[in-house]
mmCIF file of C-alpha atoms in Angstrom:
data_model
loop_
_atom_site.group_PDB
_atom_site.id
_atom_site.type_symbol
_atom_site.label_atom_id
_atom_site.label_comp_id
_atom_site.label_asym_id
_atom_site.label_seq_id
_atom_site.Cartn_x
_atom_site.Cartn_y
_atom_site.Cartn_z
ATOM 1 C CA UNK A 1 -3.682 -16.536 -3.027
ATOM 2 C CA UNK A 2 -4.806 -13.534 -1.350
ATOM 3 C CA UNK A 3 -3.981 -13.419 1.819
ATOM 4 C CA UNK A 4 -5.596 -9.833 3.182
ATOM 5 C CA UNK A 5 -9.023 -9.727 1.872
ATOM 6 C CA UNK A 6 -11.532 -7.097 1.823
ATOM 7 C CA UNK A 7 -14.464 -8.283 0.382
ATOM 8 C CA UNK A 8 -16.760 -4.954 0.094
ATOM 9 C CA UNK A 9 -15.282 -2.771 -2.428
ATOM 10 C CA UNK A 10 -17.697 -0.251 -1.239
ATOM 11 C CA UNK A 11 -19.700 1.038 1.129
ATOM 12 C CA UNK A 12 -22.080 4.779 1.611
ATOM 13 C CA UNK A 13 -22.434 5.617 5.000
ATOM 14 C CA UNK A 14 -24.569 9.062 5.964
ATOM 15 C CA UNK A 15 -22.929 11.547 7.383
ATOM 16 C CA UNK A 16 -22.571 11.584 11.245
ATOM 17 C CA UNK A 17 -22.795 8.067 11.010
ATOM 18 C CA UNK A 18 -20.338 5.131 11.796
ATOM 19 C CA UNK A 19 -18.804 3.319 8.784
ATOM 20 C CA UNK A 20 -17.472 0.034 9.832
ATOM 21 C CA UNK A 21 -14.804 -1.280 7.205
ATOM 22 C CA UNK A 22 -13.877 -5.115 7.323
ATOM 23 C CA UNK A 23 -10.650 -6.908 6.306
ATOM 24 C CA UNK A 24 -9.910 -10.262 6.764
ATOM 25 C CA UNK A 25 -6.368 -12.260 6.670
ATOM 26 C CA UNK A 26 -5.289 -15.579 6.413
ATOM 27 C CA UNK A 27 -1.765 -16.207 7.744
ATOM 28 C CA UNK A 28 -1.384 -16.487 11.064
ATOM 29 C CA UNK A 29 2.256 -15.041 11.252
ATOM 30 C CA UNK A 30 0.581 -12.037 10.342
ATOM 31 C CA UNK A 31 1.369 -9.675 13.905
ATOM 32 C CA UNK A 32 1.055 -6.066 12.874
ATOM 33 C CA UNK A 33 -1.746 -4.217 11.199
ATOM 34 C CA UNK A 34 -2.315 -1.009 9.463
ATOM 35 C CA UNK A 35 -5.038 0.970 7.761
ATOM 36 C CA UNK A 36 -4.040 3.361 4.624
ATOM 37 C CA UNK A 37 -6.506 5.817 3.023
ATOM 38 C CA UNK A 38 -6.375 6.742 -0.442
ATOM 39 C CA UNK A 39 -7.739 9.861 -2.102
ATOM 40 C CA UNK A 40 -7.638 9.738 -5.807
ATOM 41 C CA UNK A 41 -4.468 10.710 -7.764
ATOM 42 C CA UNK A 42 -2.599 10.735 -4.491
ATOM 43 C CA UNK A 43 -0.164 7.647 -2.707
ATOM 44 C CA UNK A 44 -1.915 6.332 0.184
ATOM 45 C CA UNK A 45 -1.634 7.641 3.736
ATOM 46 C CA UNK A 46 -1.040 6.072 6.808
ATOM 47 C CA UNK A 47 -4.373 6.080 9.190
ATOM 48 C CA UNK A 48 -3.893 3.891 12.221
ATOM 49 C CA UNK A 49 -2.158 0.963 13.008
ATOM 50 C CA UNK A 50 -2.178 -2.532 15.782
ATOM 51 C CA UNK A 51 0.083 -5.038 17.015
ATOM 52 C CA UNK A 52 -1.550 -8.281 17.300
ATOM 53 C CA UNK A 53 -0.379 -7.863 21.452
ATOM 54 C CA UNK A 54 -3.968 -5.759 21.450
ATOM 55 C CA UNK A 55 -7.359 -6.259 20.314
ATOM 56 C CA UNK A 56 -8.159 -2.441 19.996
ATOM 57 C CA UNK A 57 -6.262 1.245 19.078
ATOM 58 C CA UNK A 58 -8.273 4.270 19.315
ATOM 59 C CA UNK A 59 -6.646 7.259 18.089
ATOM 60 C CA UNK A 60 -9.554 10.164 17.868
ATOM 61 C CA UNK A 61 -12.336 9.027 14.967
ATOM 62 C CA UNK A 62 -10.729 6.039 14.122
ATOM 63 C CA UNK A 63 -11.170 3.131 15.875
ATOM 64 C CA UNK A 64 -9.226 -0.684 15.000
ATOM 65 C CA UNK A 65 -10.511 -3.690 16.494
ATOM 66 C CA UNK A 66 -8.438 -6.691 16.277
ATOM 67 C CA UNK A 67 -10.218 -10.452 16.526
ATOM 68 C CA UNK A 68 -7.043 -12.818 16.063
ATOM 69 C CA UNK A 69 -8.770 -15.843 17.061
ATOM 70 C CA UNK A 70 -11.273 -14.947 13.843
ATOM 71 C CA UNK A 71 -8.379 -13.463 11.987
ATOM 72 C CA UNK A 72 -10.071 -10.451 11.253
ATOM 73 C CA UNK A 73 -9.604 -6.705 11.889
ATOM 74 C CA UNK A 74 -12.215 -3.577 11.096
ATOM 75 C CA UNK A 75 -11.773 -0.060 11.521
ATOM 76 C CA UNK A 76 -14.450 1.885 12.823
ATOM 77 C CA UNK A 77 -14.569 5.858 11.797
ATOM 78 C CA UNK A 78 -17.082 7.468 14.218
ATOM 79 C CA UNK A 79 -19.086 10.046 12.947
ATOM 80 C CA UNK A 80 -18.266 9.901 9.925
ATOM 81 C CA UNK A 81 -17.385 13.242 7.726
ATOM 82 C CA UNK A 82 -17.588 13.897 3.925
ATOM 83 C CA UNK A 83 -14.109 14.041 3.700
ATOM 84 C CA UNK A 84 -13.233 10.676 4.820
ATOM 85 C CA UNK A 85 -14.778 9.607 1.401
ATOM 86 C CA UNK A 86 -11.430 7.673 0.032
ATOM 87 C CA UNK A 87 -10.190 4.192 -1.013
ATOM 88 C CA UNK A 88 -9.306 2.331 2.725
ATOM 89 C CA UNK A 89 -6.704 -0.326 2.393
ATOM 90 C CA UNK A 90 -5.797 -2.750 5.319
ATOM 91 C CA UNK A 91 -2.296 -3.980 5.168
ATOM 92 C CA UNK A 92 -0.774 -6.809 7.447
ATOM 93 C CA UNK A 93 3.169 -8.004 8.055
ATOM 94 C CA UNK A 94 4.418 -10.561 10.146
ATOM 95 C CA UNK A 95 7.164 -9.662 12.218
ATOM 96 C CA UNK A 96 9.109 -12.971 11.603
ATOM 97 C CA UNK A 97 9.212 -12.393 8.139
ATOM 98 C CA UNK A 98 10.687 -10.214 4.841
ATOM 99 C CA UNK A 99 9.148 -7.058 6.664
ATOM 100 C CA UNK A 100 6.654 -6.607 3.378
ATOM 101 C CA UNK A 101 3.252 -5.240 3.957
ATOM 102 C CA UNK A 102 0.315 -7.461 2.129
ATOM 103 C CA UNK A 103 -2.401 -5.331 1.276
ATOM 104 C CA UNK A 104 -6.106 -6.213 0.705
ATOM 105 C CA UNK A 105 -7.756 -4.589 -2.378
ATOM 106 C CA UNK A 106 -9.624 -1.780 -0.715
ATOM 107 C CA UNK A 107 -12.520 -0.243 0.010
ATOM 108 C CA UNK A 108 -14.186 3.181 -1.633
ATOM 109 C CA UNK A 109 -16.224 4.810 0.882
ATOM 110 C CA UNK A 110 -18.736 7.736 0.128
ATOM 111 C CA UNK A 111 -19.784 9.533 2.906
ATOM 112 C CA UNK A 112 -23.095 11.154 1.809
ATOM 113 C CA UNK A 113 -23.897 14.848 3.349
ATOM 114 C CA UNK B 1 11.461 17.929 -0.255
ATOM 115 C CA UNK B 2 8.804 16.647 2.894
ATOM 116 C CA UNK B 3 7.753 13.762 1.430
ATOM 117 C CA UNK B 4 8.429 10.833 -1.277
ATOM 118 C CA UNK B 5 8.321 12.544 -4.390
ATOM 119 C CA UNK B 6 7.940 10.045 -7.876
ATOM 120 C CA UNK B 7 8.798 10.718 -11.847
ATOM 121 C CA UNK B 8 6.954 10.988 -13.943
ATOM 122 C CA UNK B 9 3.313 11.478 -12.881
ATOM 123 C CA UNK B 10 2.290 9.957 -15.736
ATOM 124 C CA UNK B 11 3.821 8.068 -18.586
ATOM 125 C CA UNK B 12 2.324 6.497 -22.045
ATOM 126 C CA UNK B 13 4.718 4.225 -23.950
ATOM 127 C CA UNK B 14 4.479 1.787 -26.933
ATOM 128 C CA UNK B 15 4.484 -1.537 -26.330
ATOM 129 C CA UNK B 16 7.970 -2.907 -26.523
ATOM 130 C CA UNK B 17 9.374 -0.300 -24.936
ATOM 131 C CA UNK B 18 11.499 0.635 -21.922
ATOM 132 C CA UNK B 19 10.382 2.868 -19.594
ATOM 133 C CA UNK B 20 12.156 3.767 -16.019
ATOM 134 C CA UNK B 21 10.282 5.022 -13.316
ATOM 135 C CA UNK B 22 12.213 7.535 -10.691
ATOM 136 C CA UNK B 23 11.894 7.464 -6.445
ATOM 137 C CA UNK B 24 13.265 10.067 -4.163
ATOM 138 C CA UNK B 25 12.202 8.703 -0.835
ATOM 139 C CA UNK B 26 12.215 10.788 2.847
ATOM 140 C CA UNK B 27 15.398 12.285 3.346
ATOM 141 C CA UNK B 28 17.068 9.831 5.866
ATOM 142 C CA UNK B 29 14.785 7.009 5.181
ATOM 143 C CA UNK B 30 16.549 3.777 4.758
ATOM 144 C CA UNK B 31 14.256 1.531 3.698
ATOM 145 C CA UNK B 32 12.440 2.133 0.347
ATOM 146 C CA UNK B 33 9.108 -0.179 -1.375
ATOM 147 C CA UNK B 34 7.867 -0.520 -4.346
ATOM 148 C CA UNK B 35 4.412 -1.287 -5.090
ATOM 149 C CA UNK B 36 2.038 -1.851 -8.056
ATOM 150 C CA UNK B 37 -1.630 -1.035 -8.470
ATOM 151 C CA UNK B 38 -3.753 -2.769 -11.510
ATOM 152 C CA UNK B 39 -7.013 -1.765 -12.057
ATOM 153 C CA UNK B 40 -9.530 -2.712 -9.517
ATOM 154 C CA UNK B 41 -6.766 -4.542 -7.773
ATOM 155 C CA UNK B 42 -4.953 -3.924 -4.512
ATOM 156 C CA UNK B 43 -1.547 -2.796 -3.603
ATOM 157 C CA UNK B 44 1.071 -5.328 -5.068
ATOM 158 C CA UNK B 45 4.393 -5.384 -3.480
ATOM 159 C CA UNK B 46 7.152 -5.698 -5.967
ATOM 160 C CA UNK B 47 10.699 -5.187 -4.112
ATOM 161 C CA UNK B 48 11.940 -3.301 -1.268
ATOM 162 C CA UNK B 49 15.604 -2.077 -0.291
ATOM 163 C CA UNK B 50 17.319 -1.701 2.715
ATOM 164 C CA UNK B 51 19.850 0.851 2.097
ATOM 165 C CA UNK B 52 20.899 -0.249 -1.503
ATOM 166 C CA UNK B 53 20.863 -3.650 -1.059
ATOM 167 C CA UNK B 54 17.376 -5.479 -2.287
ATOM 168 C CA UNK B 55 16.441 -8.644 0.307
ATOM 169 C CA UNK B 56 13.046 -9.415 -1.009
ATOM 170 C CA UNK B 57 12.858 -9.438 -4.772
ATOM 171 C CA UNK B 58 10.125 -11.968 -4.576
ATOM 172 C CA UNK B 59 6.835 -9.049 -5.877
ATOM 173 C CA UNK B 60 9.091 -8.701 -9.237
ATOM 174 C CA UNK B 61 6.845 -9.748 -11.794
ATOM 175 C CA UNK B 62 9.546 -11.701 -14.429
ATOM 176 C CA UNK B 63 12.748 -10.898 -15.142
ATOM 177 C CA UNK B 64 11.541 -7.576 -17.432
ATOM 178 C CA UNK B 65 11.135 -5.834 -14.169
ATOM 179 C CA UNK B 66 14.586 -4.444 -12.135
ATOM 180 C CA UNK B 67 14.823 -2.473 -9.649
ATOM 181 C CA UNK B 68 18.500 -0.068 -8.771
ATOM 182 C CA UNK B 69 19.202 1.917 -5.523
ATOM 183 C CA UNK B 70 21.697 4.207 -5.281
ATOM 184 C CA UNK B 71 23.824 6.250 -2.486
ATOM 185 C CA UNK B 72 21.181 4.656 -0.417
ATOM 186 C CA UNK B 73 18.409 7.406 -1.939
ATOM 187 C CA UNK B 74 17.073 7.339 -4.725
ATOM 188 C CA UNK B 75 15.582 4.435 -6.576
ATOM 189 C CA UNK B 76 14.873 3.684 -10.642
ATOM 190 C CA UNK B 77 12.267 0.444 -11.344
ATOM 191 C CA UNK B 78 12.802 0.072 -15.102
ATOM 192 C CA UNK B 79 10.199 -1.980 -17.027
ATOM 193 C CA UNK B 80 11.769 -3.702 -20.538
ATOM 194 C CA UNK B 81 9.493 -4.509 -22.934
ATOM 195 C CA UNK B 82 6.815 -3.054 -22.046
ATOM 196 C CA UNK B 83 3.345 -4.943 -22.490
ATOM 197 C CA UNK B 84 0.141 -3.844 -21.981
ATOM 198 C CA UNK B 85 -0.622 -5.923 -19.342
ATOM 199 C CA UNK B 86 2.178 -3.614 -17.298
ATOM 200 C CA UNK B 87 -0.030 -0.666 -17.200
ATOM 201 C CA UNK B 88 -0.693 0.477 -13.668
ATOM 202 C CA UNK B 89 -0.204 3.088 -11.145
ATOM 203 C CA UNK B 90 3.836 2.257 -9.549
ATOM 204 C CA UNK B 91 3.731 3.227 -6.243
ATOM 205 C CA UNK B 92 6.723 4.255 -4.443
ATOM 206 C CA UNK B 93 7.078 4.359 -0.223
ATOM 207 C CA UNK B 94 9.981 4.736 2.009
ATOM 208 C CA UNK B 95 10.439 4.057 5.892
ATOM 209 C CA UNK B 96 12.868 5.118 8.739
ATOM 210 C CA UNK B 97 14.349 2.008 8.462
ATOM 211 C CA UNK B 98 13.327 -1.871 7.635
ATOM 212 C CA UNK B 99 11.045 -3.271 10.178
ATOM 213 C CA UNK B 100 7.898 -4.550 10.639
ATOM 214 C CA UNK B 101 5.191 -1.952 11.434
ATOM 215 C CA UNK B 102 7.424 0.909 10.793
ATOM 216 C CA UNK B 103 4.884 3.683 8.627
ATOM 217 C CA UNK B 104 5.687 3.660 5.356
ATOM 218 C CA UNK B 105 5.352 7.312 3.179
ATOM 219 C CA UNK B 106 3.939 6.381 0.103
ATOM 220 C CA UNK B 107 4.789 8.798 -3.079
ATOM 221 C CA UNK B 108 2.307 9.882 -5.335
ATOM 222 C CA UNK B 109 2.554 7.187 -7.826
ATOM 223 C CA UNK B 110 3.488 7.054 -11.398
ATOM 224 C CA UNK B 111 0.774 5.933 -13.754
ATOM 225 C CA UNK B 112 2.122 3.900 -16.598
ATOM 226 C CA UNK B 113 -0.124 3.584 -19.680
ATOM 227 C CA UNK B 114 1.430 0.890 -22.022
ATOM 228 C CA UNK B 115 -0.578 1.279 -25.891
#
């Protein structure tokens, strides 16, 4: 049962461009939200993160929308660069709960110059 | 060091044998994850330990799997019997301390190659 789901495993977005990566959940104790990036070889790397309290975090490029009601987040990465070409993870915990992060199974982006 | 180092990088064992795979989280960092990635497959939690003490065992895939903390630092996940179905990248994180939305640092990962 997977509970975070992200159901492109890819996606090629021009440079300059806006890639819009998707993630949806299904438990609704889920209340905090995080985006990791992953470059090959290397552990993944925190990004951005949201509290189910807001339906939006900016924090420079990288934009997270929240839609609770849809149970569905996406981070937007505006323009995108050649180097954010990585494996993007979404992640979701629940507050209530064992304080484990449930991760979807990615998404490779290639941002093409 | 700065961040979560892991040991080894990489590691190729027979099948049906042990292999132990090392974690030296943030200094100061209480809380410590494990993690598994398959092939083509996401990030699969295995355990996590607050200080040395392990609350959520429940990502431990049978009893072949264990999981030690000690002095409330570094952390061994030792595979028995290895199968081949075990190879993945382990992936190691730490956090300040055990709560929900804290970052986690994730290590480099050790990728296990069981023949």
């Amino acid at each position: 049962d997977q509970q975070v789901k992200q159901n492109s495993p890819s996606l090629s977005v021009q440079e300059g461009r806006i890639s819009i990566l998707n993630c949806d959940y299904t438990n609704s104790m889920f209340d905090y939200f995080l985006w990791y990036k992953k470059y090959p070889a290397e552990g993944p790397t925190f990004l951005i993160s949201i509290s189910s309290i807001k339906d939006k975090n900016e924090d420079g490029r990288f934009t997270v929308f929240l839609n609770k009601s849809a149970k569905h987040l996406s981070l937007h990465i505006v323009p995108s660069q050649p180097g954010d070409s990585a494996v993007y993870f979404c992640a979701a915990s629940a507050t209530s709960g064992t304080y484990k992060y449930i991760f979807g199974t990615g998404t490779r982006l290639k941002v093409l110059a | 060091g700065a961040g979560v180092s892991q040991s080894p990088s990489n590691k190729v064992t027979e099948k049906g044998k042990d292999v132990e795979l090392r974690c030296d989280p943030i200094s100061g960092h209480t809380a410590l994850y494990w993690y598994r990635q398959s092939l083509g497959q996401g990030l699969e939690f295995l355990i996590y330990f607050q200080g040395n003490s392990a609350p959520d065992k429940s990502g431990l895939p049978s009893d072949r799997f264990s999981a030690e903390r000690t002095g409330g630092s570094v952390s061994t996940l030792t595979i028995q019997r290895t199968q081949q179905e075990d190879s993945a990248v382990y992936l190691c994180a730490s956090s300040l301390v055990v709560l929900a939305g804290e970052t986690q640092y994730f290590g480099p990962g050790t990728r296990l190659l069981v023949l």
